[in-house]
Amino acid sequence: MKILIADDHAMIRNALAFLINAQPDMEVVADAADGHEVFMTVESQLIELVLIDISMPPGENGLLTTKRLKEAFPEVKVIVLTMHDERSYVREALEAKADGFLLKTANDETLIETIRQVYQGKQCYDGYTEHALSKIALEKEDPLYGSLSKREKEILPLIALGYNNKQIAERLFISVKTVEVHKANVRKKLQLESYASLLQYSLKHHLIEF
């Protein structure tokens, strides 16, 4: 099993890698400190399972990266690791189609078992029954956010983080003119014109971290 670990803290990445590499059926083949690096790595090499932290400041929220990963590489398994056990994070993990959700307070045995279960195709959300997850899944995301296209959802957190048009274009490998069009669409669809309002929206909906 080829695994990528994504966390903004090197010590956590190293500790997880030490534990996972001790298993005969698992190998950590890459790590990453932010969502963009995760996506680029999965694009360029064989990764079968991603362990990703929700909070990787400053940058794209791990849940947004998860959503992008599952849309582009549905065969890759993704387990969200977090200190947050709020219902809203569970719902967003479900919406992002994460295969697993595990609190960082879980013991080593639970982590390894969750990885194996998810790799085998099972959905594992720590502490949540199938019935509870079904109820949470019925809670809908903000309809305005849902109206954004895939590319617009990629651009929104970059706008909120203060990237200029050229930087966004270089990061997403598109033209500056295309960025301008998408930015205009984002503001129109979300009904938010100022940078401050876009930033507030992104923070409220857990799209970015500082």
mmCIF file of C-alpha atoms in Angstrom:
data_model
loop_
_atom_site.group_PDB
_atom_site.id
_atom_site.type_symbol
_atom_site.label_atom_id
_atom_site.label_comp_id
_atom_site.label_asym_id
_atom_site.label_seq_id
_atom_site.Cartn_x
_atom_site.Cartn_y
_atom_site.Cartn_z
ATOM 1 C CA MET A 1 0.000 0.000 0.000
ATOM 2 C CA LYS A 2 1.552 3.294 -1.152
ATOM 3 C CA ILE A 3 0.733 6.118 1.283
ATOM 4 C CA LEU A 4 1.141 9.906 1.269
ATOM 5 C CA ILE A 5 1.077 11.863 4.549
ATOM 6 C CA ALA A 6 -0.047 15.499 4.453
ATOM 7 C CA ASP A 7 0.463 17.695 7.521
ATOM 8 C CA ASP A 8 2.057 21.098 7.977
ATOM 9 C CA HIS A 9 4.149 19.837 10.922
ATOM 10 C CA ALA A 10 7.260 17.854 9.961
ATOM 11 C CA MET A 11 7.404 16.128 13.344
ATOM 12 C CA ILE A 12 3.887 14.722 12.883
ATOM 13 C CA ARG A 13 4.669 13.555 9.363
ATOM 14 C CA ASN A 14 7.809 11.819 10.594
ATOM 15 C CA ALA A 15 6.046 10.180 13.552
ATOM 16 C CA LEU A 16 3.234 8.865 11.355
ATOM 17 C CA ALA A 17 5.718 7.626 8.761
ATOM 18 C CA PHE A 18 7.705 5.747 11.423
ATOM 19 C CA LEU A 19 4.563 3.998 12.661
ATOM 20 C CA ILE A 20 3.210 3.182 9.201
ATOM 21 C CA ASN A 21 6.509 1.983 7.749
ATOM 22 C CA ALA A 22 6.758 -0.531 10.590
ATOM 23 C CA GLN A 23 3.761 -2.340 9.070
ATOM 24 C CA PRO A 24 4.610 -5.083 6.561
ATOM 25 C CA ASP A 25 1.834 -4.100 4.147
ATOM 26 C CA MET A 26 2.317 -0.308 4.173
ATOM 27 C CA GLU A 27 4.874 2.170 2.862
ATOM 28 C CA VAL A 28 4.980 5.958 3.102
ATOM 29 C CA VAL A 29 6.278 6.975 -0.319
ATOM 30 C CA ALA A 30 5.728 10.738 -0.059
ATOM 31 C CA ASP A 31 4.745 13.540 2.278
ATOM 32 C CA ALA A 32 3.440 17.074 1.836
ATOM 33 C CA ALA A 33 2.978 20.234 3.878
ATOM 34 C CA ASP A 34 0.074 21.782 1.954
ATOM 35 C CA GLY A 35 -2.855 20.877 -0.262
ATOM 36 C CA HIS A 36 -1.283 22.027 -3.515
ATOM 37 C CA GLU A 37 1.740 19.798 -2.898
ATOM 38 C CA VAL A 38 -0.587 16.871 -2.151
ATOM 39 C CA PHE A 39 -2.445 17.279 -5.429
ATOM 40 C CA MET A 40 0.724 17.637 -7.485
ATOM 41 C CA THR A 41 2.255 14.542 -5.867
ATOM 42 C CA VAL A 42 -0.806 12.371 -6.501
ATOM 43 C CA GLU A 43 -0.777 13.566 -10.115
ATOM 44 C CA SER A 44 2.863 12.609 -10.617
ATOM 45 C CA GLN A 45 3.309 9.286 -8.822
ATOM 46 C CA LEU A 46 1.486 6.195 -7.629
ATOM 47 C CA ILE A 47 -0.359 6.980 -4.390
ATOM 48 C CA GLU A 48 -3.039 4.593 -3.149
ATOM 49 C CA LEU A 49 -4.014 6.270 0.126
ATOM 50 C CA VAL A 50 -3.660 9.798 1.516
ATOM 51 C CA LEU A 51 -3.650 10.743 5.193
ATOM 52 C CA ILE A 52 -4.456 14.450 5.286
ATOM 53 C CA ASP A 53 -4.785 16.971 8.091
ATOM 54 C CA ILE A 54 -7.734 19.361 7.895
ATOM 55 C CA SER A 55 -5.705 22.334 9.062
ATOM 56 C CA MET A 56 -2.536 23.131 7.081
ATOM 57 C CA PRO A 57 -2.049 26.891 7.406
ATOM 58 C CA PRO A 58 -1.458 29.044 5.578
ATOM 59 C CA GLY A 59 -3.283 27.617 2.620
ATOM 60 C CA GLU A 60 -6.032 25.466 1.244
ATOM 61 C CA ASN A 61 -8.040 23.574 3.832
ATOM 62 C CA GLY A 62 -7.460 19.809 3.833
ATOM 63 C CA LEU A 63 -11.152 19.175 3.228
ATOM 64 C CA LEU A 64 -11.059 21.199 0.022
ATOM 65 C CA THR A 65 -7.968 19.292 -1.095
ATOM 66 C CA THR A 66 -9.796 16.058 -0.322
ATOM 67 C CA LYS A 67 -12.743 17.117 -2.458
ATOM 68 C CA ARG A 68 -10.447 17.958 -5.368
ATOM 69 C CA LEU A 69 -8.558 14.691 -4.993
ATOM 70 C CA LYS A 70 -11.691 12.548 -4.982
ATOM 71 C CA GLU A 71 -13.042 14.351 -8.036
ATOM 72 C CA ALA A 72 -9.819 13.898 -10.013
ATOM 73 C CA PHE A 73 -8.636 10.564 -8.599
ATOM 74 C CA PRO A 74 -11.658 8.701 -7.203
ATOM 75 C CA GLU A 75 -9.655 5.500 -6.851
ATOM 76 C CA VAL A 76 -7.299 7.098 -4.290
ATOM 77 C CA LYS A 77 -8.442 6.537 -0.701
ATOM 78 C CA VAL A 78 -8.393 9.565 1.605
ATOM 79 C CA ILE A 79 -8.476 9.613 5.408
ATOM 80 C CA VAL A 80 -8.945 12.972 7.105
ATOM 81 C CA LEU A 81 -6.959 13.440 10.325
ATOM 82 C CA THR A 82 -8.035 16.232 12.664
ATOM 83 C CA MET A 83 -8.294 17.608 16.175
ATOM 84 C CA HIS A 84 -11.806 18.848 15.366
ATOM 85 C CA ASP A 85 -14.725 16.573 16.214
ATOM 86 C CA GLU A 86 -17.468 19.102 15.464
ATOM 87 C CA ARG A 87 -20.411 17.829 13.423
ATOM 88 C CA SER A 88 -19.767 20.435 10.715
ATOM 89 C CA TYR A 89 -16.334 18.962 9.964
ATOM 90 C CA VAL A 90 -17.784 15.452 9.701
ATOM 91 C CA ARG A 91 -20.447 16.714 7.288
ATOM 92 C CA GLU A 92 -17.842 18.489 5.165
ATOM 93 C CA ALA A 93 -15.658 15.371 5.119
ATOM 94 C CA LEU A 94 -18.653 13.387 3.869
ATOM 95 C CA GLU A 95 -19.395 16.017 1.226
ATOM 96 C CA ALA A 96 -15.755 15.871 0.138
ATOM 97 C CA LYS A 97 -16.193 12.065 -0.195
ATOM 98 C CA ALA A 98 -13.423 11.299 2.299
ATOM 99 C CA ASP A 99 -13.194 7.565 2.909
ATOM 100 C CA GLY A 100 -12.199 7.976 6.541
ATOM 101 C CA PHE A 101 -12.321 10.506 9.375
ATOM 102 C CA LEU A 102 -10.061 10.031 12.392
ATOM 103 C CA LEU A 103 -9.253 12.202 15.382
ATOM 104 C CA LYS A 104 -5.579 12.762 16.093
ATOM 105 C CA THR A 105 -6.231 11.593 19.649
ATOM 106 C CA ALA A 106 -6.798 8.038 18.357
ATOM 107 C CA ASN A 107 -4.248 5.420 19.413
ATOM 108 C CA ASP A 108 -1.760 3.784 17.043
ATOM 109 C CA GLU A 109 -3.767 0.577 16.721
ATOM 110 C CA THR A 110 -6.902 2.492 15.683
ATOM 111 C CA LEU A 111 -4.974 4.445 13.053
ATOM 112 C CA ILE A 112 -3.452 1.334 11.486
ATOM 113 C CA GLU A 113 -6.770 -0.521 11.534
ATOM 114 C CA THR A 114 -8.551 2.465 9.968
ATOM 115 C CA ILE A 115 -5.967 2.584 7.164
ATOM 116 C CA ARG A 116 -6.446 -1.126 6.454
ATOM 117 C CA GLN A 117 -10.253 -0.896 6.543
ATOM 118 C CA VAL A 118 -10.352 2.107 4.228
ATOM 119 C CA TYR A 119 -7.885 0.513 1.821
ATOM 120 C CA GLN A 120 -10.222 -2.482 1.622
ATOM 121 C CA GLY A 121 -13.055 -0.190 0.545
ATOM 122 C CA LYS A 122 -14.844 0.456 3.824
ATOM 123 C CA GLN A 123 -15.947 3.858 5.122
ATOM 124 C CA CYS A 124 -14.501 4.496 8.586
ATOM 125 C CA TYR A 125 -15.528 7.604 10.522
ATOM 126 C CA ASP A 126 -14.208 7.413 14.077
ATOM 127 C CA GLY A 127 -17.019 7.266 16.614
ATOM 128 C CA TYR A 128 -19.857 7.584 14.076
ATOM 129 C CA THR A 129 -22.300 4.823 13.233
ATOM 130 C CA GLU A 130 -23.633 4.306 9.720
ATOM 131 C CA HIS A 131 -27.010 5.658 10.844
ATOM 132 C CA ALA A 132 -25.451 8.819 12.290
ATOM 133 C CA LEU A 133 -23.461 9.410 9.112
ATOM 134 C CA SER A 134 -26.598 9.027 6.997
ATOM 135 C CA LYS A 135 -28.322 11.759 8.999
ATOM 136 C CA ILE A 136 -25.329 14.086 8.771
ATOM 137 C CA ALA A 137 -25.042 13.492 5.028
ATOM 138 C CA LEU A 138 -28.545 14.899 4.555
ATOM 139 C CA GLU A 139 -27.364 18.307 5.759
ATOM 140 C CA LYS A 140 -26.641 20.331 2.644
ATOM 141 C CA GLU A 141 -23.741 22.670 1.923
ATOM 142 C CA ASP A 142 -24.320 26.359 1.267
ATOM 143 C CA PRO A 143 -26.256 26.452 -2.043
ATOM 144 C CA LEU A 144 -24.272 29.480 -3.194
ATOM 145 C CA TYR A 145 -21.003 27.601 -2.776
ATOM 146 C CA GLY A 146 -22.561 24.606 -4.493
ATOM 147 C CA SER A 147 -23.220 26.776 -7.541
ATOM 148 C CA LEU A 148 -19.497 27.336 -8.124
ATOM 149 C CA SER A 149 -17.732 25.332 -10.812
ATOM 150 C CA LYS A 150 -14.820 23.034 -9.986
ATOM 151 C CA ARG A 151 -12.299 25.659 -11.111
ATOM 152 C CA GLU A 152 -14.068 28.447 -9.236
ATOM 153 C CA LYS A 153 -13.865 26.387 -6.036
ATOM 154 C CA GLU A 154 -10.118 26.060 -6.613
ATOM 155 C CA ILE A 155 -9.675 29.789 -7.128
ATOM 156 C CA LEU A 156 -11.794 31.018 -4.193
ATOM 157 C CA PRO A 157 -9.330 30.085 -1.399
ATOM 158 C CA LEU A 158 -6.439 31.499 -3.409
ATOM 159 C CA ILE A 159 -8.267 34.824 -3.704
ATOM 160 C CA ALA A 160 -8.963 34.796 0.030
ATOM 161 C CA LEU A 161 -5.286 34.086 0.759
ATOM 162 C CA GLY A 162 -4.303 37.196 -1.181
ATOM 163 C CA TYR A 163 -2.831 35.653 -4.327
ATOM 164 C CA ASN A 164 -2.837 38.040 -7.301
ATOM 165 C CA ASN A 165 -4.070 37.033 -10.759
ATOM 166 C CA LYS A 166 -0.606 36.140 -12.043
ATOM 167 C CA GLN A 167 0.175 33.967 -9.021
ATOM 168 C CA ILE A 168 -3.155 32.139 -9.332
ATOM 169 C CA ALA A 169 -2.588 31.599 -13.042
ATOM 170 C CA GLU A 170 0.883 30.141 -12.456
ATOM 171 C CA ARG A 171 -0.331 27.906 -9.622
ATOM 172 C CA LEU A 172 -3.240 26.468 -11.621
ATOM 173 C CA PHE A 173 -1.528 26.509 -15.040
ATOM 174 C CA ILE A 174 -4.141 28.757 -16.652
ATOM 175 C CA SER A 175 -4.043 32.221 -18.232
ATOM 176 C CA VAL A 176 -4.403 35.472 -16.306
ATOM 177 C CA LYS A 177 -7.439 36.315 -18.425
ATOM 178 C CA THR A 178 -9.084 33.034 -17.404
ATOM 179 C CA VAL A 179 -8.383 33.830 -13.764
ATOM 180 C CA GLU A 180 -10.063 37.214 -14.142
ATOM 181 C CA VAL A 181 -13.184 35.583 -15.602
ATOM 182 C CA HIS A 182 -13.366 33.006 -12.820
ATOM 183 C CA LYS A 183 -12.850 35.640 -10.121
ATOM 184 C CA ALA A 184 -15.720 37.683 -11.523
ATOM 185 C CA ASN A 185 -17.937 34.583 -11.538
ATOM 186 C CA VAL A 186 -17.015 33.738 -7.945
ATOM 187 C CA ARG A 187 -17.946 37.205 -6.696
ATOM 188 C CA LYS A 188 -21.196 37.188 -8.661
ATOM 189 C CA LYS A 189 -22.318 33.715 -7.571
ATOM 190 C CA LEU A 190 -21.441 34.246 -3.899
ATOM 191 C CA GLN A 191 -22.805 37.791 -3.963
ATOM 192 C CA LEU A 192 -19.583 39.048 -2.386
ATOM 193 C CA GLU A 193 -17.719 41.964 -3.893
ATOM 194 C CA SER A 194 -15.039 42.963 -1.385
ATOM 195 C CA TYR A 195 -11.876 41.076 -0.503
ATOM 196 C CA ALA A 196 -12.847 41.242 3.185
ATOM 197 C CA SER A 197 -16.185 39.544 2.537
ATOM 198 C CA LEU A 198 -14.533 36.790 0.465
ATOM 199 C CA LEU A 199 -12.001 36.229 3.225
ATOM 200 C CA GLN A 200 -14.707 36.075 5.881
ATOM 201 C CA TYR A 201 -16.732 33.646 3.768
ATOM 202 C CA SER A 202 -13.726 31.376 3.218
ATOM 203 C CA LEU A 203 -12.912 31.284 6.912
ATOM 204 C CA LYS A 204 -16.518 30.643 7.928
ATOM 205 C CA HIS A 205 -16.817 27.683 5.547
ATOM 206 C CA HIS A 206 -13.416 26.220 6.508
ATOM 207 C CA LEU A 207 -11.942 26.705 3.034
ATOM 208 C CA ILE A 208 -8.640 28.195 4.260
ATOM 209 C CA GLU A 209 -6.467 28.252 7.356
ATOM 210 C CA PHE A 210 -4.093 30.872 8.769
#
